[in-house]
Coordinates of C-alpha atoms in Angstrom, one line a residue:
Chain C
M21 CA 21.0 8.3 59.3
A22 CA 24.6 9.3 59.2
Q23 CA 25.4 6.1 57.4
Q24 CA 22.8 6.9 54.8
T25 CA 24.3 10.3 54.1
I26 CA 27.7 8.8 53.7
S27 CA 26.5 6.1 51.2
A28 CA 24.5 8.7 49.4
A29 CA 27.6 10.9 49.1
A30 CA 29.6 8.0 47.9
A31 CA 26.9 7.2 45.3
R32 CA 27.0 10.8 44.2
R33 CA 30.8 10.6 43.8
T34 CA 30.8 7.4 41.8
R35 CA 27.8 8.3 39.7
P36 CA 29.3 10.4 36.9
A37 CA 31.7 7.7 35.8
S38 CA 29.2 4.9 35.8
V39 CA 26.5 7.0 34.2
T40 CA 28.8 8.1 31.3
A41 CA 29.9 4.4 31.0
R42 CA 26.3 3.3 30.8
K43 CA 25.5 6.1 28.3
V44 CA 28.4 5.1 26.0
L45 CA 27.3 1.4 26.3
A46 CA 23.7 2.3 25.4
S47 CA 24.9 4.3 22.4
V48 CA 27.1 1.4 21.2
V49 CA 24.3 -1.1 21.6
F50 CA 21.9 1.4 19.9
Y51 CA 24.2 1.9 16.9
I52 CA 25.0 -1.8 16.5
V53 CA 21.3 -2.8 16.5
T54 CA 20.2 0.0 14.1
I55 CA 23.1 -0.6 11.7
V56 CA 22.4 -4.3 11.6
I57 CA 18.7 -3.7 10.9
A58 CA 19.4 -1.0 8.3
V59 CA 21.9 -3.3 6.5
C60 CA 19.4 -6.2 6.4
M61 CA 16.8 -3.9 5.0
F62 CA 19.2 -2.5 2.4
L63 CA 20.9 -5.7 1.4
P64 CA 18.3 -6.8 -1.2
F65 CA 18.8 -3.5 -3.0
F66 CA 22.6 -3.8 -2.8
W67 CA 22.5 -7.4 -4.0
S68 CA 20.3 -6.8 -7.0
L69 CA 22.4 -3.8 -8.0
I70 CA 25.6 -5.8 -7.7
T71 CA 24.0 -8.7 -9.6
S72 CA 22.9 -6.5 -12.4
F73 CA 26.4 -5.2 -13.0
K74 CA 28.2 -8.6 -12.7
P75 CA 29.4 -10.6 -15.8
S76 CA 27.2 -13.6 -16.3
D77 CA 29.7 -16.2 -15.1
E78 CA 30.2 -14.4 -11.8
I79 CA 26.5 -14.4 -11.0
F80 CA 26.5 -18.1 -10.6
S81 CA 29.6 -18.7 -8.4
V82 CA 29.9 -20.5 -5.1
P83 CA 31.0 -19.0 -2.7
I84 CA 29.3 -15.7 -3.7
S85 CA 31.5 -12.9 -4.9
W86 CA 30.5 -9.6 -3.1
L87 CA 31.9 -7.3 -5.7
P88 CA 32.0 -7.8 -9.5
S89 CA 35.5 -8.1 -11.0
R90 CA 34.4 -5.7 -13.8
I91 CA 31.2 -3.7 -14.3
T92 CA 29.1 -4.6 -17.3
F93 CA 26.0 -3.1 -18.7
E94 CA 25.1 -6.1 -20.8
H95 CA 22.2 -7.1 -18.6
Y96 CA 20.6 -3.7 -19.0
K97 CA 21.0 -4.0 -22.7
A98 CA 19.5 -7.5 -22.6
A99 CA 16.6 -6.4 -20.6
F100 CA 15.7 -3.6 -23.1
T101 CA 16.2 -5.8 -26.2
T102 CA 14.6 -9.2 -25.2
V103 CA 11.4 -7.4 -24.3
P104 CA 10.2 -3.8 -25.1
F105 CA 11.0 -2.5 -21.6
G106 CA 11.2 1.1 -22.9
L107 CA 7.6 0.8 -24.1
Y108 CA 6.4 -0.7 -20.9
F109 CA 8.2 2.1 -19.0
Y110 CA 6.4 4.7 -21.1
N111 CA 3.0 3.0 -20.7
S112 CA 3.4 2.9 -16.9
F113 CA 4.5 6.5 -16.9
V114 CA 1.5 7.7 -19.0
L115 CA -0.9 5.8 -16.7
A116 CA 0.6 7.0 -13.5
A117 CA 0.8 10.6 -14.7
A118 CA -2.8 10.6 -15.9
G119 CA -3.9 9.2 -12.5
V120 CA -2.0 12.0 -10.7
L121 CA -3.5 14.7 -12.9
C122 CA -7.1 13.4 -12.6
N123 CA -6.9 12.9 -8.9
L124 CA -5.3 16.3 -8.3
F125 CA -8.0 18.1 -10.3
F126 CA -11.1 16.2 -9.3
G127 CA -9.9 15.5 -5.8
S128 CA -9.2 19.2 -5.0
L129 CA -12.4 20.4 -6.8
S130 CA -14.7 18.2 -4.8
G131 CA -12.5 18.5 -1.6
Y132 CA -12.9 22.3 -1.9
A133 CA -16.7 21.9 -2.3
F134 CA -17.0 19.6 0.7
A135 CA -14.8 21.8 2.9
K136 CA -15.8 25.3 1.9
L137 CA -19.2 25.4 0.2
D138 CA -22.6 25.1 1.8
F139 CA -25.1 22.6 0.3
K140 CA -27.7 20.3 1.7
L141 CA -26.1 17.0 0.8
N142 CA -22.6 18.0 2.0
K143 CA -22.4 15.8 5.0
P144 CA -24.3 12.7 3.8
L145 CA -22.4 12.5 0.5
F146 CA -19.1 13.0 2.2
R147 CA -19.9 10.2 4.7
V148 CA -20.8 7.9 1.9
L149 CA -17.5 8.6 0.1
L150 CA -15.6 8.0 3.4
A151 CA -17.5 4.8 4.1
A152 CA -16.7 3.5 0.6
M153 CA -12.9 3.7 1.4
M154 CA -13.5 0.7 3.7
I155 CA -14.8 -1.5 0.9
P156 CA -12.1 -4.0 0.0
G157 CA -11.0 -3.9 -3.7
I158 CA -11.9 -7.5 -4.3
V159 CA -15.6 -6.8 -4.1
T160 CA -15.6 -4.3 -6.9
M161 CA -13.1 -6.1 -9.1
I162 CA -15.4 -8.3 -11.2
P163 CA -18.4 -5.8 -11.4
S164 CA -16.0 -2.9 -12.4
F165 CA -14.8 -5.1 -15.2
Y166 CA -18.4 -5.7 -16.2
V167 CA -19.2 -1.9 -16.1
L168 CA -16.1 -1.1 -18.2
K169 CA -16.9 -3.8 -20.7
H170 CA -20.6 -2.8 -21.0
F171 CA -20.1 1.0 -21.0
P172 CA -22.7 2.4 -23.4
L173 CA -21.5 3.8 -26.7
I174 CA -17.9 3.1 -26.1
G175 CA -15.6 0.7 -28.0
G176 CA -18.3 -0.6 -30.3
N177 CA -21.0 -0.9 -27.7
D178 CA -24.6 0.2 -28.4
L179 CA -26.8 2.2 -26.1
M180 CA -27.5 -0.8 -23.9
G181 CA -23.8 -1.6 -23.6
D182 CA -23.7 -4.7 -25.8
G183 CA -21.8 -5.7 -28.9
G184 CA -18.4 -4.3 -28.2
N185 CA -15.6 -4.4 -25.6
G186 CA -16.2 -1.0 -24.0
F187 CA -13.2 0.3 -22.2
L188 CA -11.4 -3.1 -22.1
N189 CA -7.9 -3.1 -23.4
S190 CA -7.6 0.6 -23.3
F191 CA -5.9 2.9 -20.9
W192 CA -9.2 4.5 -20.0
G193 CA -10.1 1.2 -18.3
I194 CA -7.4 1.9 -15.8
I195 CA -7.6 5.7 -15.6
L196 CA -11.3 6.1 -15.1
P197 CA -12.0 3.9 -12.1
G198 CA -9.2 5.6 -10.2
A199 CA -9.7 9.1 -11.6
S200 CA -11.2 10.6 -8.4
G201 CA -10.3 8.4 -5.5
S202 CA -12.1 8.8 -2.2
F203 CA -8.7 9.2 -0.5
A204 CA -7.9 12.2 -2.8
V205 CA -11.2 13.9 -1.9
F206 CA -10.8 13.2 1.8
F207 CA -7.2 14.3 1.8
M208 CA -7.9 17.6 0.0
R209 CA -11.0 18.4 2.1
Q210 CA -9.0 18.1 5.3
F211 CA -6.4 20.5 3.9
F212 CA -9.0 23.0 2.6
L213 CA -10.6 23.0 6.1
T214 CA -7.4 24.4 7.6
L215 CA -7.6 27.5 5.3
P216 CA -9.6 30.6 6.4
S217 CA -13.0 31.3 4.7
D218 CA -12.8 35.1 4.8
M219 CA -10.8 35.3 1.5
M220 CA -13.7 33.6 -0.2
E221 CA -16.2 36.1 1.2
M222 CA -14.0 39.0 0.1
A223 CA -13.6 37.7 -3.4
R224 CA -17.4 37.1 -3.6
I225 CA -18.1 40.7 -2.6
E226 CA -15.7 41.8 -5.4
G227 CA -17.8 39.7 -7.8
C228 CA -15.2 36.9 -8.5
P229 CA -16.8 33.8 -10.1
E230 CA -16.8 30.7 -7.9
F231 CA -14.5 28.7 -10.0
R232 CA -11.9 31.4 -10.1
I233 CA -12.1 31.7 -6.3
F234 CA -11.2 28.0 -6.2
W235 CA -8.6 28.1 -8.9
N236 CA -6.8 31.4 -8.4
I237 CA -7.1 31.9 -4.6
Y238 CA -7.4 28.6 -2.8
L239 CA -5.8 26.0 -5.0
P240 CA -2.4 27.8 -5.0
L241 CA -2.4 27.6 -1.2
T242 CA -2.6 23.8 -1.2
K243 CA 0.7 23.2 -3.0
P244 CA 2.2 21.1 -0.2
A245 CA -0.9 18.9 0.0
L246 CA -1.0 18.6 -3.8
A247 CA 2.7 17.5 -3.7
T248 CA 2.0 14.8 -1.1
L249 CA -1.1 13.6 -3.0
S250 CA 0.7 13.4 -6.3
I251 CA 3.5 11.3 -4.8
F252 CA 1.1 8.8 -3.4
T253 CA -1.1 8.6 -6.4
F254 CA 2.0 8.2 -8.7
Q255 CA 3.4 5.5 -6.5
A256 CA 0.1 3.6 -6.4
G257 CA -0.4 4.0 -10.2
W258 CA 3.2 2.9 -11.0
N259 CA 3.2 -0.1 -8.7
S260 CA -0.3 -1.4 -9.5
F261 CA -0.3 -4.9 -11.1
L262 CA -3.5 -6.9 -10.9
W263 CA -5.9 -4.4 -12.4
P264 CA -3.8 -3.5 -15.4
M265 CA -3.2 -7.2 -15.9
I266 CA -7.0 -7.7 -16.0
I267 CA -7.8 -4.8 -18.3
L268 CA -4.9 -4.8 -20.8
N269 CA -4.5 -7.8 -23.1
D270 CA -2.5 -6.2 -25.8
P271 CA 1.2 -6.8 -25.2
D272 CA 1.9 -3.3 -26.6
K273 CA -0.1 -1.7 -23.8
A274 CA 1.5 -3.7 -21.0
T275 CA 2.8 -1.8 -18.0
I276 CA 6.3 -2.2 -16.5
Q277 CA 5.0 -4.4 -13.7
M278 CA 3.3 -6.7 -16.1
G279 CA 6.4 -6.8 -18.3
L280 CA 8.7 -7.5 -15.4
Q281 CA 6.4 -10.3 -14.2
A282 CA 6.3 -11.9 -17.6
F283 CA 10.1 -11.5 -17.9
S284 CA 10.8 -13.2 -14.7
Y285 CA 8.4 -16.0 -15.6
N286 CA 9.6 -16.6 -19.1
Y287 CA 13.4 -16.1 -18.6
Q288 CA 13.7 -17.8 -15.2
T289 CA 17.4 -18.2 -15.2
D290 CA 18.4 -14.9 -16.6
Y291 CA 19.0 -13.3 -13.2
G292 CA 21.2 -10.5 -14.5
P293 CA 18.6 -9.0 -16.8
M294 CA 15.9 -9.8 -14.3
M295 CA 17.6 -7.7 -11.6
A296 CA 18.3 -4.9 -14.1
G297 CA 14.5 -4.9 -15.0
A298 CA 13.5 -4.9 -11.3
L299 CA 15.8 -1.9 -10.6
I300 CA 14.5 0.0 -13.6
A301 CA 10.9 -0.6 -12.3
I302 CA 11.9 0.7 -8.8
L303 CA 14.0 3.7 -10.0
P304 CA 11.3 6.3 -10.8
I305 CA 9.7 6.0 -7.3
L306 CA 13.2 6.0 -5.7
I307 CA 14.1 9.2 -7.5
L308 CA 10.8 10.8 -6.6
F309 CA 11.3 9.8 -2.9
L310 CA 14.8 11.2 -2.7
L311 CA 13.7 14.5 -4.2
L312 CA 10.5 14.9 -2.2
Q313 CA 11.2 12.9 1.0
K314 CA 9.6 15.6 3.1
Y315 CA 6.2 15.2 1.5
F316 CA 6.3 11.4 1.8
V317 CA 6.8 11.6 5.5
Q318 CA 4.1 14.2 5.9
G319 CA 1.6 12.1 3.9
I320 CA 2.1 9.0 6.0
A321 CA 2.0 11.0 9.2
F322 CA -1.3 12.4 8.0
T323 CA -2.9 9.0 7.5
G324 CA -1.5 8.0 10.9
T325 CA -3.1 10.9 12.8
K326 CA -6.3 11.4 10.9
G327 CA -7.0 7.8 10.1
Chain T
M12 CA -32.2 38.5 3.6
S13 CA -33.4 37.4 0.2
S14 CA -30.0 38.1 -1.3
M15 CA -28.5 35.9 1.3
G16 CA -30.7 33.1 0.2
K17 CA -29.8 33.7 -3.4
L18 CA -26.1 33.6 -2.5
N19 CA -26.6 30.3 -0.7
K20 CA -28.5 28.9 -3.7
H21 CA -25.7 30.0 -6.0
Q22 CA -23.1 28.5 -3.7
A23 CA -25.0 25.2 -3.6
R24 CA -25.2 25.1 -7.4
T25 CA -21.5 25.6 -7.7
A26 CA -20.8 22.9 -5.1
Y27 CA -22.9 20.4 -6.9
L28 CA -21.2 21.3 -10.2
F29 CA -17.8 20.8 -8.5
I30 CA -18.6 17.4 -7.1
T31 CA -20.3 16.1 -10.2
P32 CA -17.3 14.4 -11.9
T33 CA -16.3 12.7 -8.6
M34 CA -19.9 11.6 -7.9
L35 CA -20.4 10.2 -11.4
L36 CA -17.2 8.2 -11.3
F37 CA -18.1 7.1 -7.8
A38 CA -21.5 5.9 -8.9
A39 CA -20.1 4.1 -12.0
F40 CA -17.1 2.4 -10.3
T41 CA -18.1 2.0 -6.7
I42 CA -21.9 2.2 -6.1
I43 CA -23.0 0.2 -9.2
P44 CA -20.2 -2.4 -8.7
V45 CA -21.0 -2.9 -5.0
I46 CA -24.7 -3.5 -5.8
M47 CA -23.8 -5.7 -8.8
A48 CA -21.3 -7.8 -6.8
L49 CA -24.1 -9.4 -4.9
Y50 CA -26.3 -9.9 -8.0
L51 CA -23.5 -11.4 -10.2
S52 CA -22.8 -14.0 -7.5
F53 CA -26.3 -15.4 -8.2
T54 CA -25.7 -15.7 -11.9
N55 CA -23.6 -17.8 -14.3
Y56 CA -22.1 -14.7 -16.0
D57 CA -19.2 -15.8 -18.2
V58 CA -18.6 -12.8 -20.5
V59 CA -19.4 -14.7 -23.7
S60 CA -22.8 -16.5 -23.4
R61 CA -26.1 -15.3 -22.0
M62 CA -26.3 -14.4 -18.3
D63 CA -28.8 -16.5 -16.3
F64 CA -30.0 -16.3 -12.7
V65 CA -28.9 -19.5 -11.0
K66 CA -30.1 -18.8 -7.5
F67 CA -27.8 -20.4 -4.9
D68 CA -25.9 -22.7 -7.2
N69 CA -22.6 -20.8 -6.9
Y70 CA -22.8 -20.8 -3.2
K71 CA -23.7 -24.5 -3.1
R72 CA -20.7 -25.3 -5.3
L73 CA -18.5 -23.1 -3.2
L74 CA -19.3 -25.1 -0.1
Q75 CA -17.9 -28.3 -1.7
D76 CA -15.0 -26.6 -3.4
D77 CA -11.9 -27.9 -1.5
L78 CA -9.5 -25.6 -3.3
F79 CA -11.4 -22.6 -2.2
W80 CA -11.2 -23.5 1.4
T81 CA -7.6 -24.4 1.0
T82 CA -6.9 -20.9 -0.2
F83 CA -8.7 -19.6 2.9
K84 CA -6.6 -21.8 5.1
N85 CA -3.4 -20.6 3.4
V86 CA -4.3 -16.9 3.8
A87 CA -5.4 -17.5 7.4
F88 CA -2.0 -19.1 8.1
Y89 CA -0.3 -16.2 6.4
S90 CA -2.3 -13.6 8.4
V91 CA -1.8 -15.2 11.8
I92 CA 1.9 -14.9 11.4
F93 CA 2.2 -11.8 9.3
I94 CA -0.2 -9.4 11.1
P95 CA 1.3 -9.7 14.7
L96 CA 4.9 -9.7 13.3
N97 CA 4.1 -6.6 11.2
I98 CA 2.8 -4.7 14.3
L99 CA 5.5 -5.9 16.6
I100 CA 8.4 -5.2 14.2
S101 CA 7.2 -1.8 13.1
L102 CA 6.5 -0.8 16.7
L103 CA 10.0 -1.9 17.9
L104 CA 11.6 -0.1 14.9
A105 CA 9.6 3.0 15.7
M106 CA 10.6 2.9 19.4
L107 CA 14.2 2.4 18.5
L108 CA 14.3 5.1 15.9
N109 CA 12.3 7.6 18.0
F110 CA 15.4 8.4 20.0
R111 CA 17.0 11.7 19.2
R112 CA 20.4 10.5 18.1
F113 CA 22.9 11.3 15.4
G114 CA 22.0 9.6 12.1
V115 CA 18.5 8.4 13.1
K116 CA 16.9 10.0 10.1
L117 CA 19.2 8.1 7.8
F118 CA 18.3 4.8 9.5
R119 CA 14.6 5.6 9.1
T120 CA 15.1 6.3 5.4
M121 CA 16.9 3.0 5.0
N122 CA 14.0 1.1 6.6
Y123 CA 11.5 3.0 4.6
L124 CA 13.1 2.3 1.2
P125 CA 11.6 -1.2 0.7
T126 CA 8.1 0.2 0.9
L127 CA 8.7 2.1 -2.2
T128 CA 9.3 -1.0 -4.3
S129 CA 6.4 -2.5 -6.2
A130 CA 5.3 -6.0 -5.1
V131 CA 6.4 -7.4 -8.5
A132 CA 9.9 -5.8 -8.4
A133 CA 10.4 -6.9 -4.7
A134 CA 9.3 -10.4 -5.5
T135 CA 11.6 -10.6 -8.5
V136 CA 14.5 -9.5 -6.4
W137 CA 13.7 -12.0 -3.7
I138 CA 13.3 -14.9 -6.2
W139 CA 17.1 -14.3 -6.8
L140 CA 17.9 -13.8 -3.1
L141 CA 16.2 -17.0 -2.2
H142 CA 17.8 -19.1 -4.9
P143 CA 18.6 -22.4 -3.2
E144 CA 22.2 -22.6 -4.6
F145 CA 23.4 -19.2 -5.6
G146 CA 21.1 -17.0 -3.6
L147 CA 22.4 -14.6 -1.0
V148 CA 20.2 -15.9 1.8
N149 CA 21.4 -19.4 1.7
N150 CA 25.0 -18.3 1.1
L151 CA 24.9 -16.1 4.2
L152 CA 23.4 -19.1 6.1
S153 CA 26.2 -21.3 4.9
Y154 CA 28.7 -18.9 6.6
V155 CA 27.3 -20.0 9.9
G156 CA 27.1 -23.6 8.8
I157 CA 23.4 -23.9 8.0
T158 CA 22.3 -25.5 4.8
G159 CA 19.3 -23.4 3.7
P160 CA 16.2 -24.9 2.1
A161 CA 14.9 -24.4 -1.4
W162 CA 12.8 -21.6 0.0
L163 CA 10.2 -21.2 -2.7
A164 CA 10.1 -24.8 -3.9
Q165 CA 9.4 -26.5 -0.6
T166 CA 5.9 -26.7 0.9
E167 CA 7.2 -26.0 4.4
T168 CA 9.0 -22.8 3.6
A169 CA 7.1 -21.3 0.6
M170 CA 4.6 -19.4 2.7
F171 CA 7.4 -18.2 5.1
S172 CA 9.2 -16.8 2.2
I173 CA 6.1 -14.8 1.2
I174 CA 5.7 -13.6 4.8
M175 CA 9.4 -12.5 4.8
V176 CA 9.1 -10.5 1.6
T177 CA 5.8 -8.8 2.6
L178 CA 7.2 -8.0 6.0
W179 CA 10.3 -6.5 4.4
Q180 CA 8.0 -4.3 2.2
S181 CA 5.5 -3.2 4.9
V182 CA 7.3 -2.5 8.2
G183 CA 8.8 0.7 6.9
S184 CA 5.6 2.7 6.4
N185 CA 4.1 1.3 9.5
M186 CA 7.2 2.4 11.4
V187 CA 6.7 5.9 10.2
I188 CA 3.0 5.8 11.3
Y189 CA 4.1 4.5 14.7
I190 CA 6.8 7.2 15.0
A191 CA 4.1 9.9 14.4
G192 CA 2.0 8.2 17.0
L193 CA 4.9 8.1 19.5
Q194 CA 5.6 11.7 19.0
G195 CA 2.0 12.4 20.0
V196 CA 2.4 10.9 23.4
P197 CA 2.7 13.8 25.9
D198 CA 6.1 13.8 27.7
Y199 CA 4.6 14.6 31.1
L200 CA 3.1 11.2 31.3
Y201 CA 6.5 9.6 31.2
E202 CA 8.0 12.1 33.5
S203 CA 5.4 11.6 36.2
A204 CA 5.7 7.8 35.8
K205 CA 9.4 8.1 36.3
L206 CA 8.9 10.1 39.5
D207 CA 6.6 7.4 40.7
G208 CA 9.3 4.8 40.0
A209 CA 7.8 3.0 37.0
T210 CA 10.2 0.7 35.2
A211 CA 10.8 1.0 31.5
F212 CA 8.5 -2.0 30.9
D213 CA 5.8 -0.4 33.1
R214 CA 6.0 2.8 31.2
F215 CA 5.6 0.9 27.9
R216 CA 2.7 -1.3 29.3
Y217 CA 0.7 1.5 30.9
I218 CA 1.6 4.6 28.9
T219 CA 3.0 3.9 25.4
W220 CA 0.8 0.9 24.4
P221 CA -2.5 2.4 25.6
Q222 CA -1.6 5.8 24.1
L223 CA -0.8 4.2 20.7
R224 CA -4.1 2.3 20.6
P225 CA -5.6 4.4 17.7
T226 CA -2.3 3.9 15.8
T227 CA -2.3 0.2 16.4
F228 CA -5.9 0.0 15.4
L229 CA -5.1 1.8 12.1
V230 CA -2.1 -0.4 11.4
S231 CA -3.9 -3.7 12.3
T232 CA -7.0 -2.8 10.3
M233 CA -4.9 -2.0 7.2
S234 CA -2.8 -5.2 7.7
I235 CA -6.0 -7.4 8.0
I236 CA -7.5 -5.9 4.8
G237 CA -4.2 -6.2 2.9
A238 CA -3.2 -9.6 4.2
L239 CA -6.6 -11.3 3.4
Q240 CA -6.3 -9.9 -0.2
L241 CA -2.7 -11.1 -0.7
F242 CA -2.1 -11.6 -4.4
D243 CA 0.9 -9.9 -6.1
Q244 CA 3.7 -11.6 -4.1
A245 CA 2.1 -15.0 -4.3
F246 CA 1.6 -14.6 -8.0
V247 CA 5.2 -13.6 -8.8
L248 CA 7.1 -15.5 -6.1
T249 CA 5.5 -19.0 -6.3
Q250 CA 2.6 -18.9 -8.7
G251 CA 0.5 -20.3 -5.9
G252 CA 2.7 -23.4 -5.6
P253 CA 4.2 -25.7 -4.6
G254 CA 1.0 -27.9 -4.4
N255 CA -1.3 -24.9 -3.9
V256 CA 0.2 -24.0 -0.4
T257 CA 0.6 -20.4 -1.4
K258 CA -2.5 -20.0 -3.5
T259 CA -4.7 -17.2 -2.0
P260 CA -8.4 -16.4 -2.4
V261 CA -7.7 -13.4 -4.6
Y262 CA -5.5 -15.6 -6.8
L263 CA -8.2 -18.2 -7.1
I264 CA -10.8 -15.5 -7.9
Y265 CA -8.5 -14.0 -10.5
Q266 CA -8.0 -17.5 -12.1
Q267 CA -11.7 -18.4 -11.9
G268 CA -13.0 -15.1 -13.2
F269 CA -10.4 -14.0 -15.7
N270 CA -8.7 -17.2 -16.9
Q271 CA -11.7 -19.6 -16.8
L272 CA -14.2 -16.8 -17.3
Q273 CA -16.6 -18.2 -14.6
M274 CA -17.3 -14.7 -13.3
G275 CA -20.6 -15.6 -11.6
Y276 CA -18.8 -18.2 -9.5
A277 CA -15.8 -15.9 -8.9
S278 CA -18.2 -13.2 -7.7
A279 CA -19.6 -15.6 -5.1
Q280 CA -16.1 -16.3 -3.9
A281 CA -15.3 -12.6 -3.8
F282 CA -18.3 -12.0 -1.7
V283 CA -17.4 -14.6 0.8
L284 CA -13.9 -13.2 1.1
A285 CA -15.3 -9.7 1.6
L286 CA -17.5 -11.0 4.3
A287 CA -14.4 -12.6 6.0
I288 CA -12.6 -9.3 5.8
L289 CA -15.6 -7.5 7.3
I290 CA -15.9 -10.0 10.2
F291 CA -12.2 -9.9 11.1
S292 CA -12.1 -6.1 10.9
L293 CA -15.1 -6.0 13.3
I294 CA -13.4 -8.4 15.7
N295 CA -10.3 -6.2 15.5
M296 CA -12.4 -3.2 16.3
R297 CA -13.9 -4.9 19.3
L298 CA -10.6 -6.1 20.6
S299 CA -9.0 -2.6 20.4
K300 CA -12.0 -1.1 22.2
S301 CA -12.3 -3.7 24.9
E302 CA -8.8 -3.1 26.3
E303 CA -8.8 -1.1 29.5
P304 CA -9.0 2.7 29.0
I305 CA -5.9 4.9 29.5
V306 CA -5.0 5.4 33.1

């Protein structure tokens, strides 16, 4: 008994020193590990950036040179002059922005209806939309192409959808299938559910038309959700590759991802311009992220908790 | 009472008006395509000539198509390595960066940056990083005396290169999902476990892991759906080569449907792939339900 108290007292006396030592050691290990991981994750960005600024002869040197002897912009010039990168950039921007606008408008319009308005088919229709989110894209790829090609009265088609090319080779072929994504509807509905309904009733008593209740009262309250949704829609639109490649044949309508792929395929040894092109393709999303980081994290946390 | 009914009717009319654009687009680009997907797989649709019903011809041909099954084998190999690593690495990163320490937010941001890149841009950058002679990876390896392989040109390493690139691109967002999950685990569970003398591993095994089950289910489901439909990276990094070892089902469907215009046959392939995705998602659902309940 007595011995126990003594050893306990001894332990108490030595504890502070060993505990602080352990804490310091844990901190050191923590920072070493996290820094090594972060450097590994960041290294590809760093290396492509360095490569894009290096003079051509330094790109191919063994051993590798970590920093360029002088900074040159020739690769950026080359990327924009060998292929119309500016045009591709513009095309991608138009497509991504159109996708954002359509999804914000249609998504919040029907999200509001599903969350706030009473109608018989509310639950069944919403369930169908939700279930459709689970359908893998590969199932609808070829039939969607068929639907776009044989869309009645569009692009030289007759009423039966024959004779022309429909929406093929036009931006509509990319904008329309994604104009009101199920995710946008679901996301906006969840947000509208958190808003109180009494404002709606008050406005109705005052005789406010339904669309104005939505547009002037509720929509302005969803700005954070709209910001998050636009970021994700923009990123998806900007980064999409396979579908634009299927729909757009005209080189003048190519997106930046298609242009970059063609460039890296056709100019296989021009690593300088290739890295410059890749960085240009990443830049808009990177800027968006740095400006609106808060909304990015909120959006992913949302999918994590509600999904 | 009657005015109440009128109001409801008016509300319902507005609601249907509001959802009309969404439902029309949904019908045109989801409902009709899903129904057509099955029908097209029984036809010889090729865009140019007349479409005929060919019954099970496409499926019969598919059974004997070695290349098709090779692509399945490739993507299975990819998934078996990619999905567990994806879950493991993002969970470890999340647990590491869930500590409240100075600079943790910056580290999270650094790990998240790769997920912002498009598949094409990421693959383009990695083509250069994996260059056998002048690439960064092999030069770093040479510092420690290892002669790196020609990553993208050798059959043994081509698929591993794709796994590496896709992991680099995907662990960041899954890490954020896991961090959100970890922050939802109530603290009192850990505190009472500590009082009961549970070791760190016990706490992970009996508290963290079971509590994160919904999160793991979400991450694994998305990984399965994404992994089985691998295309962008395989298309840009290796063009399906060398010797078809990185050719994936979606790649083959794209070539069959849009380069060779055999859309009927490609539809049959797509249908089989969708079935595979469904089966593996269901197995995954079963697995995550069958684990023992929390506490």
